[in-house]
PDB file of C-alpha atoms in Angstrom:
ATOM      1  CA  MET S   1       0.150   2.991   2.218  1.00 37.00           C
ATOM      2  CA  PRO S   2      -0.411   1.976  -1.371  1.00 41.00           C
ATOM      3  CA  ARG S   3       1.073   3.971  -4.218  1.00 43.00           C
ATOM      4  CA  SER S   4      -1.147   6.383  -6.075  1.00 45.00           C
ATOM      5  CA  THR S   5      -2.182   5.838  -9.678  1.00 46.00           C
ATOM      6  CA  SER S   6      -0.187   8.861 -10.828  1.00 48.00           C
ATOM      7  CA  GLY S   7       2.912   7.454  -9.123  1.00 48.00           C
ATOM      8  CA  LEU S   8       2.547   4.122 -10.903  1.00 52.00           C
ATOM      9  CA  THR S   9       2.037   5.901 -14.222  1.00 52.00           C
ATOM     10  CA  LEU S  10       5.193   7.969 -13.735  1.00 52.00           C
ATOM     11  CA  MET S  11       7.167   4.887 -12.794  1.00 53.00           C
ATOM     12  CA  ALA S  12       5.919   3.027 -15.874  1.00 55.00           C
ATOM     13  CA  LEU S  13       6.941   5.933 -18.109  1.00 53.00           C
ATOM     14  CA  MET S  14      10.367   6.040 -16.486  1.00 55.00           C
ATOM     15  CA  PHE S  15      10.874   2.325 -17.002  1.00 54.00           C
ATOM     16  CA  CYS S  16       9.936   2.686 -20.672  1.00 55.00           C
ATOM     17  CA  GLY S  17      12.248   5.680 -21.040  1.00 53.00           C
ATOM     18  CA  GLY S  18      15.091   3.770 -19.421  1.00 53.00           C
ATOM     19  CA  PHE S  19      14.824   0.392 -21.070  1.00 55.00           C
ATOM     20  CA  THR S  20      14.133   1.621 -24.599  1.00 55.00           C
ATOM     21  CA  PRO S  21      17.718   2.906 -25.123  1.00 54.00           C
ATOM     22  CA  LEU S  22      18.968  -0.232 -23.358  1.00 54.00           C
ATOM     23  CA  ILE S  23      17.190  -2.484 -25.862  1.00 58.00           C
ATOM     24  CA  ILE S  24      18.520  -0.395 -28.744  1.00 56.00           C
ATOM     25  CA  ALA S  25      22.026  -0.630 -27.283  1.00 54.00           C
ATOM     26  CA  VAL S  26      21.729  -4.412 -26.922  1.00 57.00           C
ATOM     27  CA  ILE S  27      20.676  -4.736 -30.556  1.00 58.00           C
ATOM     28  CA  SER S  28      23.501  -2.490 -31.736  1.00 56.00           C
ATOM     29  CA  SER S  29      26.031  -4.365 -29.598  1.00 53.00           C
ATOM     30  CA  LEU S  30      25.300  -7.556 -31.512  1.00 58.00           C
ATOM     31  CA  GLY S  31      27.068  -6.088 -34.524  1.00 54.00           C
ATOM     32  CA  VAL S  32      30.753  -6.563 -35.248  1.00 47.00           C
ATOM     33  CA  GLY S  33      32.932  -3.781 -33.871  1.00 49.00           C
ATOM     34  CA  PRO S  34      35.361  -2.953 -31.083  1.00 48.00           C
ATOM     35  CA  PHE S  35      32.992  -0.494 -29.378  1.00 48.00           C
ATOM     36  CA  SER S  36      29.856  -2.660 -29.000  1.00 55.00           C
ATOM     37  CA  GLY S  37      30.541  -3.297 -25.303  1.00 56.00           C
ATOM     38  CA  ALA S  38      30.891   0.405 -24.575  1.00 55.00           C
ATOM     39  CA  ARG S  39      27.625   1.138 -26.376  1.00 59.00           C
ATOM     40  CA  LEU S  40      25.892  -1.566 -24.330  1.00 59.00           C
ATOM     41  CA  LEU S  41      27.140  -0.059 -21.065  1.00 59.00           C
ATOM     42  CA  TYR S  42      26.064   3.362 -22.263  1.00 59.00           C
ATOM     43  CA  GLY S  43      22.531   2.098 -22.860  1.00 60.00           C
ATOM     44  CA  LEU S  44      22.507   0.376 -19.478  1.00 61.00           C
ATOM     45  CA  SER S  45      23.513   3.627 -17.796  1.00 61.00           C
ATOM     46  CA  HIS S  46      20.529   5.315 -19.459  1.00 61.00           C
ATOM     47  CA  ALA S  47      18.274   2.626 -18.014  1.00 61.00           C
ATOM     48  CA  LEU S  48      19.633   3.034 -14.488  1.00 61.00           C
ATOM     49  CA  VAL S  49      19.254   6.811 -14.541  1.00 61.00           C
ATOM     50  CA  TRP S  50      15.673   6.682 -15.789  1.00 62.00           C
ATOM     51  CA  VAL S  51      14.656   3.881 -13.415  1.00 62.00           C
ATOM     52  CA  SER S  52      16.116   5.765 -10.457  1.00 60.00           C
ATOM     53  CA  PHE S  53      14.021   8.819 -11.263  1.00 60.00           C
ATOM     54  CA  GLY S  54      10.959   6.644 -11.776  1.00 58.00           C
ATOM     55  CA  TRP S  55      11.515   5.113  -8.350  1.00 59.00           C
ATOM     56  CA  VAL S  56      11.796   8.536  -6.745  1.00 57.00           C
ATOM     57  CA  TRP S  57       8.747   9.986  -8.473  1.00 56.00           C
ATOM     58  CA  SER S  58       6.584   7.041  -7.405  1.00 55.00           C
ATOM     59  CA  ARG S  59       7.767   6.762  -3.784  1.00 54.00           C
ATOM     60  CA  ALA S  60       8.912  10.222  -2.709  1.00 50.00           C
ATOM     61  CA  HIS S  61       5.612  10.862  -0.925  1.00 48.00           C
ATOM     62  CA  GLU S  62       6.246   7.818   1.308  1.00 50.00           C
ATOM     63  CA  THR S  63       9.945   7.888   2.176  1.00 49.00           C
ATOM     64  CA  PRO S  64      11.622  10.902   0.539  1.00 48.00           C
ATOM     65  CA  VAL S  65      15.011  10.439   2.229  1.00 48.00           C
ATOM     66  CA  SER S  66      15.484   6.799   1.224  1.00 51.00           C
ATOM     67  CA  SER S  67      14.157   7.555  -2.269  1.00 52.00           C
ATOM     68  CA  VAL S  68      16.769  10.272  -2.774  1.00 55.00           C
ATOM     69  CA  SER S  69      19.491   7.916  -1.529  1.00 56.00           C
ATOM     70  CA  LEU S  70      18.439   5.226  -3.989  1.00 54.00           C
ATOM     71  CA  CYS S  71      18.279   7.795  -6.786  1.00 56.00           C
ATOM     72  CA  LEU S  72      21.815   8.986  -6.062  1.00 59.00           C
ATOM     73  CA  PHE S  73      23.093   5.408  -5.816  1.00 58.00           C
ATOM     74  CA  PHE S  74      21.679   4.265  -9.159  1.00 55.00           C
ATOM     75  CA  THR S  75      22.560   7.534 -10.865  1.00 58.00           C
ATOM     76  CA  SER S  76      26.172   7.329  -9.659  1.00 60.00           C
ATOM     77  CA  ILE S  77      26.469   3.827 -11.117  1.00 56.00           C
ATOM     78  CA  GLY S  78      24.964   5.037 -14.377  1.00 55.00           C
ATOM     79  CA  VAL S  79      27.306   8.031 -14.588  1.00 60.00           C
ATOM     80  CA  PHE S  80      30.308   5.799 -13.853  1.00 60.00           C
ATOM     81  CA  TRP S  81      29.375   3.443 -16.660  1.00 55.00           C
ATOM     82  CA  VAL S  82      28.779   6.355 -19.030  1.00 56.00           C
ATOM     83  CA  PHE S  83      32.280   7.746 -18.442  1.00 59.00           C
ATOM     84  CA  TRP S  84      33.739   4.241 -18.641  1.00 57.00           C
ATOM     85  CA  GLY S  85      32.074   3.808 -22.029  1.00 53.00           C
ATOM     86  CA  VAL S  86      33.315   7.225 -23.197  1.00 54.00           C
ATOM     87  CA  ARG S  87      36.858   6.425 -22.134  1.00 56.00           C
ATOM     88  CA  PHE S  88      37.025   3.145 -24.031  1.00 53.00           C
ATOM     89  CA  GLY S  89      34.796   4.165 -26.912  1.00 51.00           C
ATOM     90  CA  ARG S  90      35.459   7.704 -28.123  1.00 49.00           C
ATOM     91  CA  HIS S  91      32.860   7.444 -30.849  1.00 47.00           C
ATOM     92  CA  VAL S  92      30.048   7.776 -28.287  1.00 49.00           C
ATOM     93  CA  GLU S  93      31.489  10.914 -26.685  1.00 49.00           C
ATOM     94  CA  ILE S  94      29.434  13.330 -28.796  1.00 47.00           C
ATOM     95  CA  GLU S  95      26.316  11.212 -28.245  1.00 55.00           C
ATOM     96  CA  PHE S  96      26.963  11.244 -24.499  1.00 54.00           C
ATOM     97  CA  TRP S  97      27.174  15.027 -24.213  1.00 52.00           C
ATOM     98  CA  ALA S  98      24.121  15.467 -26.421  1.00 49.00           C
ATOM     99  CA  ASN S  99      22.084  13.181 -24.157  1.00 56.00           C
ATOM    100  CA  ALA S 100      23.557  14.783 -21.040  1.00 55.00           C
ATOM    101  CA  CYS S 101      22.248  18.158 -22.213  1.00 51.00           C
ATOM    102  CA  ALA S 102      18.886  16.590 -22.969  1.00 48.00           C
ATOM    103  CA  LEU S 103      18.703  15.018 -19.497  1.00 56.00           C
ATOM    104  CA  THR S 104      19.594  18.254 -17.694  1.00 56.00           C
ATOM    105  CA  PRO S 105      15.978  19.533 -17.550  1.00 51.00           C
ATOM    106  CA  LEU S 106      14.928  16.163 -16.135  1.00 55.00           C
ATOM    107  CA  TYR S 107      17.577  16.385 -13.421  1.00 57.00           C
ATOM    108  CA  LEU S 108      16.637  19.960 -12.506  1.00 58.00           C
ATOM    109  CA  THR S 109      12.891  19.321 -12.533  1.00 56.00           C
ATOM    110  CA  SER S 110      13.244  16.228 -10.374  1.00 58.00           C
ATOM    111  CA  LEU S 111      15.540  18.028  -7.952  1.00 61.00           C
ATOM    112  CA  VAL S 112      13.117  20.922  -7.501  1.00 61.00           C
ATOM    113  CA  TRP S 113      10.196  18.517  -7.126  1.00 60.00           C
ATOM    114  CA  LEU S 114      12.011  16.429  -4.510  1.00 60.00           C
ATOM    115  CA  LEU S 115      13.047  19.460  -2.475  1.00 64.00           C
ATOM    116  CA  TYR S 116       9.471  20.728  -2.522  1.00 61.00           C
ATOM    117  CA  ARG S 117       8.096  17.340  -1.423  1.00 58.00           C
ATOM    118  CA  ILE S 118      10.622  17.033   1.382  1.00 60.00           C
ATOM    119  CA  LYS S 119       9.750  20.503   2.670  1.00 63.00           C
ATOM    120  CA  HIS S 120       5.980  20.128   2.105  1.00 59.00           C
ATOM    121  CA  PRO S 121       5.099  16.414   2.370  1.00 54.00           C
ATOM    122  CA  PRO S 122       1.528  15.680   1.259  1.00 51.00           C
ATOM    123  CA  GLN S 123      -0.888  14.236   3.805  1.00 48.00           C
ATOM    124  CA  LEU S 124      -1.624  11.164   1.725  1.00 45.00           C
ATOM    125  CA  GLU S 125      -1.703   8.821   4.697  1.00 45.00           C
ATOM    126  CA  GLY S 126      -4.352  10.868   6.483  1.00 47.00           C
ATOM    127  CA  VAL S 127      -6.485  11.141   3.348  1.00 47.00           C
ATOM    128  CA  HIS S 128      -6.166   7.407   2.725  1.00 48.00           C
ATOM    129  CA  ARG S 129      -7.211   6.637   6.303  1.00 52.00           C
ATOM    130  CA  LEU S 130     -10.276   8.868   5.990  1.00 52.00           C
ATOM    131  CA  LEU S 131     -11.277   7.164   2.747  1.00 53.00           C
ATOM    132  CA  VAL S 132     -10.925   3.725   4.327  1.00 56.00           C
ATOM    133  CA  GLU S 133     -12.976   4.749   7.361  1.00 58.00           C
ATOM    134  CA  GLU S 134     -15.670   6.195   5.108  1.00 59.00           C
ATOM    135  CA  GLU S 135     -15.785   2.976   3.089  1.00 61.00           C
ATOM    136  CA  GLU S 136     -16.048   0.875   6.255  1.00 61.00           C
ATOM    137  CA  ARG S 137     -18.836   3.101   7.556  1.00 62.00           C
ATOM    138  CA  LYS S 138     -20.817   2.669   4.334  1.00 63.00           C
ATOM    139  CA  ASP S 139     -20.307  -1.096   4.461  1.00 60.00           C
ATOM    140  CA  MET S 140     -21.652  -1.230   8.016  1.00 61.00           C
ATOM    141  CA  GLU S 141     -24.652   0.921   7.033  1.00 63.00           C
ATOM    142  CA  ASP S 142     -25.409  -1.368   4.086  1.00 61.00           C
ATOM    143  CA  LEU S 143     -25.161  -4.385   6.359  1.00 57.00           C
ATOM    144  CA  ALA S 144     -27.474  -2.779   8.901  1.00 58.00           C
ATOM    145  CA  GLU S 145     -30.028  -2.016   6.176  1.00 59.00           C
ATOM    146  CA  THR S 146     -29.869  -5.633   5.022  1.00 56.00           C
ATOM    147  CA  CYS S 147     -30.428  -6.816   8.590  1.00 53.00           C
ATOM    148  CA  ARG S 148     -33.552  -4.684   8.880  1.00 54.00           C
ATOM    149  CA  GLN S 149     -34.990  -6.107   5.667  1.00 52.00           C
ATOM    150  CA  LEU S 150     -34.349  -9.773   6.484  1.00 47.00           C
ATOM    151  CA  LYS S 151     -36.171 -11.905   9.037  1.00 47.00           C
ATOM    152  CA  SER S 152     -34.254 -13.237  12.009  1.00 46.00           C
ATOM    153  CA  HIS S 153     -34.626 -16.923  11.024  1.00 45.00           C
ATOM    154  CA  GLU S 154     -32.898 -16.210   7.686  1.00 47.00           C
ATOM    155  CA  ALA S 155     -29.667 -15.212   9.375  1.00 49.00           C
ATOM    156  CA  SER S 156     -26.807 -17.521  10.257  1.00 55.00           C
ATOM    157  CA  PHE S 157     -25.842 -17.159  13.891  1.00 53.00           C
ATOM    158  CA  LEU S 158     -22.113 -17.429  13.168  1.00 53.00           C
ATOM    159  CA  SER S 159     -22.266 -14.851  10.367  1.00 56.00           C
ATOM    160  CA  SER S 160     -24.169 -12.507  12.666  1.00 58.00           C
ATOM    161  CA  ILE S 161     -21.536 -13.011  15.334  1.00 56.00           C
ATOM    162  CA  PHE S 162     -18.749 -12.190  12.875  1.00 56.00           C
ATOM    163  CA  PHE S 163     -20.226  -9.091  11.245  1.00 58.00           C
ATOM    164  CA  TRP S 164     -21.896  -7.497  14.242  1.00 60.00           C
ATOM    165  CA  TRP S 165     -19.674  -8.444  17.168  1.00 62.00           C
ATOM    166  CA  LEU S 166     -16.294  -9.795  16.171  1.00 62.00           C
ATOM    167  CA  GLN S 167     -15.477  -7.399  13.324  1.00 61.00           C
ATOM    168  CA  PRO S 168     -16.113  -4.118  15.240  1.00 65.00           C
ATOM    169  CA  LEU S 169     -14.511  -5.559  18.354  1.00 65.00           C
ATOM    170  CA  LEU S 170     -11.361  -6.658  16.537  1.00 62.00           C
ATOM    171  CA  ARG S 171     -11.078  -3.301  14.778  1.00 64.00           C
ATOM    172  CA  LEU S 172     -11.401  -1.537  18.114  1.00 64.00           C
ATOM    173  CA  GLY S 173      -8.837  -3.864  19.678  1.00 61.00           C
ATOM    174  CA  LYS S 174      -6.200  -2.669  17.213  1.00 62.00           C
ATOM    175  CA  ALA S 175      -6.599   0.915  18.381  1.00 64.00           C
ATOM    176  CA  ARG S 176      -6.605   0.382  22.152  1.00 66.00           C
ATOM    177  CA  GLN S 177      -7.102  -2.198  24.864  1.00 65.00           C
ATOM    178  CA  LEU S 178     -10.651  -3.490  25.093  1.00 62.00           C
ATOM    179  CA  ASN S 179     -12.868  -2.989  28.129  1.00 62.00           C
ATOM    180  CA  GLN S 180     -16.194  -4.371  29.277  1.00 56.00           C
ATOM    181  CA  ASP S 181     -18.262  -1.644  27.602  1.00 62.00           C
ATOM    182  CA  ASP S 182     -17.063  -2.305  24.051  1.00 62.00           C
ATOM    183  CA  LEU S 183     -19.905  -4.597  22.950  1.00 60.00           C
ATOM    184  CA  PRO S 184     -21.644  -3.173  19.838  1.00 59.00           C
ATOM    185  CA  GLN S 185     -25.250  -2.050  20.198  1.00 63.00           C
ATOM    186  CA  VAL S 186     -27.863  -3.037  17.598  1.00 62.00           C
ATOM    187  CA  ASP S 187     -31.422  -2.042  16.870  1.00 65.00           C
ATOM    188  CA  LYS S 188     -34.146  -4.185  18.439  1.00 67.00           C
ATOM    189  CA  HIS S 189     -35.510  -5.004  14.973  1.00 67.00           C
ATOM    190  CA  CYS S 190     -32.167  -6.327  13.756  1.00 63.00           C
ATOM    191  CA  ARG S 191     -31.880 -10.045  13.034  1.00 61.00           C
ATOM    192  CA  VAL S 192     -29.123 -10.520  15.620  1.00 63.00           C
ATOM    193  CA  ALA S 193     -30.938  -8.772  18.462  1.00 70.00           C
ATOM    194  CA  PRO S 194     -32.118 -12.031  20.157  1.00 73.00           C
ATOM    195  CA  SER S 195     -28.707 -13.665  19.965  1.00 72.00           C
ATOM    196  CA  LEU S 196     -27.030 -10.478  21.179  1.00 73.00           C
ATOM    197  CA  ALA S 197     -29.340 -10.414  24.197  1.00 77.00           C
ATOM    198  CA  THR S 198     -28.356 -14.004  24.950  1.00 80.00           C
ATOM    199  CA  PHE S 199     -24.699 -13.119  24.598  1.00 78.00           C
ATOM    200  CA  LYS S 200     -25.052 -10.176  26.997  1.00 77.00           C
ATOM    201  CA  LYS S 201     -26.731 -12.461  29.539  1.00 83.00           C
ATOM    202  CA  HIS S 202     -23.808 -14.893  29.416  1.00 83.00           C
ATOM    203  CA  TRP S 203     -21.406 -11.934  29.430  1.00 80.00           C
ATOM    204  CA  LYS S 204     -22.669 -10.987  32.877  1.00 82.00           C
ATOM    205  CA  ASP S 205     -22.536 -14.600  34.053  1.00 85.00           C
ATOM    206  CA  VAL S 206     -18.791 -14.901  33.367  1.00 85.00           C
ATOM    207  CA  GLU S 207     -17.698 -11.619  34.915  1.00 80.00           C
ATOM    208  CA  ASP S 208     -15.362 -13.539  37.219  1.00 81.00           C
ATOM    209  CA  SER S 209     -12.995 -14.279  34.294  1.00 79.00           C
ATOM    210  CA  GLU S 210      -9.318 -13.410  34.599  1.00 76.00           C
ATOM    211  CA  ASN S 211      -9.247 -10.990  31.663  1.00 73.00           C
ATOM    212  CA  ILE S 212     -11.413  -9.566  28.918  1.00 70.00           C
ATOM    213  CA  ARG S 213     -10.261 -12.119  26.331  1.00 70.00           C
ATOM    214  CA  LYS S 214     -11.190 -15.171  28.410  1.00 77.00           C
ATOM    215  CA  ARG S 215     -14.471 -13.546  29.337  1.00 78.00           C
ATOM    216  CA  PHE S 216     -15.357 -12.948  25.696  1.00 76.00           C
ATOM    217  CA  ILE S 217     -14.442 -16.520  24.688  1.00 78.00           C
ATOM    218  CA  ARG S 218     -16.461 -18.041  27.532  1.00 83.00           C
ATOM    219  CA  ALA S 219     -19.504 -15.902  26.763  1.00 82.00           C
ATOM    220  CA  LEU S 220     -19.278 -16.698  23.055  1.00 78.00           C
ATOM    221  CA  TRP S 221     -18.965 -20.430  23.757  1.00 81.00           C
ATOM    222  CA  ARG S 222     -22.012 -20.425  26.047  1.00 83.00           C
ATOM    223  CA  THR S 223     -24.057 -18.521  23.486  1.00 79.00           C
ATOM    224  CA  THR S 224     -23.018 -20.880  20.689  1.00 75.00           C
ATOM    225  CA  ARG S 225     -23.789 -23.907  22.862  1.00 78.00           C
ATOM    226  CA  TYR S 226     -27.213 -22.481  23.638  1.00 73.00           C
ATOM    227  CA  TYR S 227     -28.099 -22.010  19.958  1.00 68.00           C
ATOM    228  CA  PHE S 228     -26.598 -25.187  18.493  1.00 64.00           C
ATOM    229  CA  ILE S 229     -26.934 -27.701  21.340  1.00 60.00           C
ATOM    230  CA  LEU S 230     -29.625 -26.577  23.749  1.00 53.00           C
ATOM    231  CA  GLY S 231     -31.646 -24.411  21.382  1.00 48.00           C
TER     232      GLY S 231
END
């Protein structure tokens, strides 16, 4: 399932919040001094912590367990580098504790949010599926309305085959095994009604096929041959 817009926005904000101190640390590390490397690692740890929370906030609705694991992994690396930088660069110790206090609300808020999502996962997949089905239904209704307005000689036989027979049949085949009663029904005024009647005639003629797939292919070939060669 695709990520929501709010999830992408949160992740973008987290990336900005993480890489901004990293860029500042890179610029400051270019100066002359014995602690430039420690300051660079400190900025990198900021980036990892923020990116990990951005990853969780954007994907927790899909896989909350793996998102928490990734968050803990990246955060542990960031914390290790922070303490490594403090140990070898005492001048950033005060800055570290100041930022640690500032990040505490972020940690607590994210923890509460994650626990809530794990206990009450949103039904985003079901909502997304309903929206997709509704969109497909509207597309089929628009296509049916177009078929009623056009004359039969204006339609391409192959395009009619694809939109009215193959597409619904393939969609149905993903949900369950097809049977002999799965041919779509169309209105008698539709532009594909004559070709569908021909297809149904050949469908009955090849009922001795080994399986439903070979039967469909044989009936489709006979119908196509009738329209393009004999017709």
